[in-house]
XYZ file of C-alpha atoms in Angstrom:
324
model
C 0.091 0.016 -0.226
C 2.727 2.568 1.289
C 4.832 1.692 -2.123
C 2.040 2.266 -4.520
C 1.412 5.269 -2.840
C 5.177 6.395 -3.489
C 4.695 5.772 -6.798
C 1.535 7.399 -7.416
C 2.770 10.810 -5.597
C 6.314 9.972 -7.526
C 3.954 10.596 -10.177
C 2.270 13.152 -9.252
C 5.397 15.536 -9.083
C 6.707 14.314 -11.785
C 9.455 13.505 -10.391
C 12.445 11.281 -11.680
C 15.193 11.640 -9.114
C 16.248 13.140 -5.631
C 18.117 15.245 -7.715
C 15.550 17.088 -9.119
C 13.747 17.468 -5.728
C 16.306 20.083 -5.312
C 16.238 23.327 -5.278
C 18.730 25.164 -8.124
C 20.950 27.439 -7.495
C 21.497 29.740 -10.382
C 24.985 31.461 -10.899
C 25.702 34.341 -13.508
C 28.974 34.722 -14.335
C 30.647 36.841 -17.367
C 33.207 35.036 -20.113
C 34.475 37.736 -21.515
C 37.251 37.703 -24.875
C 40.768 38.055 -23.160
C 40.056 36.727 -19.679
C 37.441 33.576 -20.832
C 40.363 31.507 -18.306
C 38.623 34.180 -15.278
C 35.481 32.319 -15.911
C 36.390 28.960 -16.193
C 38.550 28.919 -13.002
C 35.822 30.279 -10.856
C 32.912 27.287 -12.361
C 35.638 24.699 -11.308
C 35.871 26.243 -7.811
C 31.961 26.553 -6.990
C 31.705 23.461 -8.938
C 34.739 21.100 -6.637
C 33.529 22.917 -3.433
C 29.622 22.500 -3.474
C 26.953 18.769 -3.347
C 24.408 21.306 -4.507
C 22.154 21.810 -7.891
C 24.151 24.374 -9.731
C 22.905 25.568 -12.607
C 25.576 28.365 -14.196
C 24.278 30.565 -16.341
C 27.516 31.695 -18.360
C 27.246 35.449 -20.219
C 28.850 36.206 -23.209
C 28.689 38.636 -26.431
C 28.013 37.010 -29.779
C 31.478 36.272 -30.673
C 33.013 34.571 -27.329
C 30.101 31.923 -26.939
C 30.998 29.041 -29.136
C 34.693 29.334 -27.439
C 33.485 29.030 -23.441
C 30.919 26.297 -24.629
C 34.334 24.296 -26.229
C 36.164 25.225 -23.396
C 33.729 23.523 -21.034
C 32.571 20.312 -23.479
C 35.961 19.366 -23.435
C 37.229 19.764 -20.204
C 36.262 18.199 -16.710
C 33.702 20.774 -16.243
C 31.498 19.200 -19.162
C 29.858 17.286 -16.393
C 28.607 20.786 -15.028
C 24.842 22.418 -15.917
C 25.057 25.218 -18.234
C 23.169 27.436 -20.013
C 25.157 29.900 -22.344
C 23.070 33.371 -22.687
C 23.458 35.862 -25.278
C 24.255 38.967 -24.173
C 23.349 41.826 -26.863
C 25.212 45.237 -25.952
C 22.587 47.485 -28.129
C 20.596 47.509 -24.908
C 23.520 49.946 -23.503
C 23.049 52.593 -26.589
C 24.091 55.937 -25.158
C 24.228 55.037 -21.383
C 27.676 54.993 -21.137
C 30.115 57.945 -20.962
C 33.424 57.333 -23.027
C 36.594 57.829 -20.502
C 39.951 56.726 -21.464
C 41.265 56.167 -18.016
C 40.219 52.237 -17.397
C 38.605 51.388 -21.077
C 38.204 47.358 -19.635
C 35.301 49.243 -17.418
C 33.691 50.416 -20.268
C 32.907 46.291 -21.741
C 29.101 45.477 -22.017
C 29.536 42.677 -20.048
C 30.340 44.707 -17.060
C 27.119 45.489 -16.937
C 25.698 42.315 -16.873
C 24.140 42.684 -13.503
C 21.997 45.907 -14.131
C 19.900 43.396 -16.367
C 19.430 40.235 -14.609
C 15.323 39.443 -14.751
C 15.916 39.805 -18.472
C 18.719 37.610 -18.492
C 17.292 34.539 -15.912
C 13.765 34.383 -16.145
C 12.587 31.285 -14.118
C 14.547 31.960 -10.794
C 13.016 33.814 -7.888
C 17.010 34.562 -6.304
C 19.751 34.314 -7.901
C 23.839 34.949 -7.398
C 25.795 37.167 -9.672
C 29.380 37.154 -9.445
C 31.981 38.987 -10.958
C 34.986 36.841 -12.794
C 37.701 37.357 -11.197
C 36.872 35.510 -8.346
C 37.384 32.060 -6.656
C 34.843 30.178 -4.367
C 36.722 28.102 -1.548
C 33.205 27.430 0.788
C 29.558 26.068 -0.218
C 27.938 28.442 -2.694
C 24.875 27.028 -0.504
C 25.750 29.535 2.159
C 25.811 32.240 -0.009
C 22.258 31.109 -2.003
C 20.990 30.944 1.774
C 21.803 34.710 2.641
C 18.941 36.431 3.964
C 17.170 39.093 1.917
C 15.008 41.613 4.526
C 11.695 42.302 3.216
C 11.579 45.078 0.345
C 15.213 44.224 -0.363
C 16.037 43.144 -4.112
C 19.870 42.396 -3.335
C 22.783 41.777 -0.769
C 26.011 42.704 -0.960
C 29.193 42.785 0.807
C 29.654 46.586 3.035
C 33.245 47.959 2.677
C 33.444 48.622 5.777
C 32.620 45.276 6.771
C 35.316 42.812 8.131
C 38.758 44.440 10.083
C 41.069 42.265 8.498
C 40.732 44.584 5.138
C 40.950 47.799 6.907
C 44.789 47.939 6.844
C 45.161 46.767 3.408
C 42.552 49.347 2.217
C 44.994 52.270 3.983
C 48.318 51.331 2.423
C 46.559 50.736 -0.971
C 44.764 54.069 -1.013
C 41.339 52.744 -1.783
C 38.474 54.376 -1.492
C 35.747 52.447 0.611
C 32.600 55.858 1.216
C 30.308 57.216 -1.326
C 32.709 60.199 -1.877
C 34.888 57.735 -3.829
C 32.128 57.097 -6.235
C 30.364 59.965 -6.730
C 31.536 64.168 -7.828
C 29.519 65.673 -5.167
C 30.743 68.841 -7.194
C 27.458 68.286 -9.133
C 24.413 69.451 -7.538
C 22.513 66.182 -9.090
C 24.886 64.352 -6.567
C 24.457 66.832 -3.925
C 20.476 66.466 -4.196
C 20.329 62.665 -3.097
C 21.106 63.775 -0.024
C 23.767 60.900 0.671
C 26.557 61.944 2.831
C 29.733 61.520 0.973
C 31.155 59.681 4.175
C 28.615 57.132 3.657
C 30.059 53.224 3.740
C 30.035 51.962 0.178
C 29.745 48.390 -1.540
C 31.027 45.579 -4.064
C 28.333 44.897 -5.958
C 30.791 42.241 -7.406
C 28.952 39.451 -5.463
C 24.974 39.760 -5.513
C 22.120 37.545 -4.098
C 19.262 38.785 -5.975
C 15.780 38.753 -5.824
C 14.010 38.676 -8.909
C 10.437 39.359 -7.716
C 12.017 42.319 -6.111
C 14.120 43.430 -8.762
C 10.972 43.994 -11.163
C 8.736 45.120 -8.771
C 10.726 48.037 -7.660
C 12.080 48.468 -11.875
C 15.423 48.147 -10.523
C 16.833 48.167 -13.984
C 14.797 51.195 -15.616
C 16.478 53.226 -12.180
C 20.097 51.711 -13.688
C 19.874 53.303 -16.553
C 18.083 56.697 -16.020
C 21.502 57.042 -13.479
C 23.796 55.812 -16.703
C 21.905 58.068 -19.110
C 22.077 61.030 -16.428
C 25.833 60.218 -16.376
C 26.254 60.700 -19.831
C 24.616 64.088 -19.951
C 26.185 65.292 -16.330
C 29.141 63.359 -15.763
C 28.491 62.339 -12.217
C 31.016 59.709 -12.019
C 33.601 58.190 -13.330
C 36.778 55.581 -13.336
C 39.147 57.796 -11.938
C 36.518 57.552 -9.158
C 37.051 54.657 -6.894
C 34.886 51.665 -8.285
C 34.561 52.229 -12.098
C 31.409 53.315 -13.939
C 28.724 50.069 -12.880
C 29.425 50.414 -9.220
C 28.237 54.730 -8.817
C 24.959 53.431 -10.183
C 24.173 51.048 -7.812
C 25.306 52.884 -4.934
C 22.820 55.530 -6.304
C 20.076 53.197 -6.365
C 20.111 50.902 -3.768
C 21.368 53.775 -1.276
C 20.152 51.918 2.511
C 18.072 49.628 0.534
C 20.471 46.489 0.916
C 21.040 43.527 3.025
C 24.400 42.405 3.661
C 26.354 39.662 3.217
C 28.481 37.667 5.583
C 32.077 39.546 5.226
C 33.916 36.443 4.664
C 31.815 35.591 1.735
C 33.628 38.568 -0.405
C 37.395 38.817 0.720
C 38.437 41.653 -2.269
C 40.972 43.869 -3.113
C 43.614 40.922 -4.598
C 43.932 42.757 -7.757
C 44.673 46.686 -5.875
C 47.964 46.044 -5.766
C 50.743 43.356 -6.552
C 53.042 44.207 -3.765
C 49.629 44.622 -0.630
C 49.094 40.460 0.434
C 47.076 38.996 3.281
C 48.128 36.908 5.900
C 47.508 32.862 4.402
C 45.510 31.825 7.801
C 43.046 34.547 6.902
C 42.980 32.994 2.772
C 42.754 29.631 4.166
C 38.622 31.000 5.812
C 37.609 33.158 3.151
C 35.025 31.830 1.604
C 35.205 33.597 -1.631
C 38.125 35.449 -3.274
C 37.915 38.572 -5.445
C 40.651 40.400 -7.344
C 38.913 43.455 -8.060
C 41.673 45.639 -9.394
C 44.528 45.957 -12.522
C 46.391 43.239 -10.687
C 44.013 39.895 -12.044
C 45.874 36.262 -10.895
C 45.834 35.312 -14.349
C 48.358 38.517 -15.257
C 51.621 39.361 -13.590
C 52.673 40.716 -11.683
C 49.634 39.529 -9.248
C 49.437 38.917 -5.537
C 48.220 35.110 -4.357
C 47.940 33.210 -8.025
C 48.333 29.830 -6.506
C 45.158 30.484 -4.479
C 43.311 31.452 -8.014
C 45.770 28.657 -10.166
C 44.202 25.626 -8.445
C 41.227 26.239 -9.816
C 42.298 27.393 -12.925
C 41.141 24.467 -15.962
C 43.987 24.998 -19.444
C 42.031 26.078 -22.933
C 41.821 23.321 -24.768
C 41.785 25.386 -28.000
C 45.362 26.768 -26.643
C 43.747 29.920 -26.991
C 44.001 31.022 -23.405
C 47.542 30.940 -21.416
C 48.725 32.887 -18.051
C 50.451 35.480 -18.175
C 53.699 34.271 -15.812
C 57.344 35.852 -15.538
C 58.960 33.159 -16.930
C 56.216 32.567 -19.835
């Protein structure tokens, strides 16, 4: 009798295996030309450190998609669940102010995080990660981050971890709104945000898609992008470039917090400044934000990144090392 009930119930729920009962954890990562190995290392680290049912949404431009697909399908990553999604850069037309100081920050994929509900449609909760990260913890923990009612996203505050304060001071980094927005401009002063307000880093995001759509977050971000084109309200010569600033405006006072150990950052800010090995071992996620990337030279803590790197079967992407 019990076995018959279980068969009927399984048929009713249309379940084929216990794995399908698990909630999918959608993780969004961009695969950009010239740095595709970053996405591969990030995916490899996540997949290797969890038993959760992760589905990777790999976002690329039309020209780069075949390369990343072949890399995954012809390496040990062929077992992962993934979907490749094309991002159309035409959505950014007229919304990006050309800025020569750090042109890499103007790449279209840098703005994918603004358009999450348009790219990922069937999930209520989504994780977005910059490509220059590796994950040492179980991604399920990050996914379980609680978002307060009315909050569309969770981020890491730039003042949230005393262990990183010395690093921030030593390399002259900004961790307040003054480092990202031009307070000489009336439109910025009119926001009523104190320039000493602690900033946050949008390289790791846990997002609620229902709230994002309800609050029309994408439209709000686009509005500030367009205003910046017209009024030069922020620029990449300031702290974190052109993608962070509109998010600081739109999400001010309306976001939840990520556990600080799930976003240990600034590893790419200086080729000399280093964290202690013990601290790095305890970190759940490492982020090489800044100019000094772990696939290039010079950079720091490259061994921790290279543990997860999988060589490109096509040979197109190569690591830059002192002896290469």
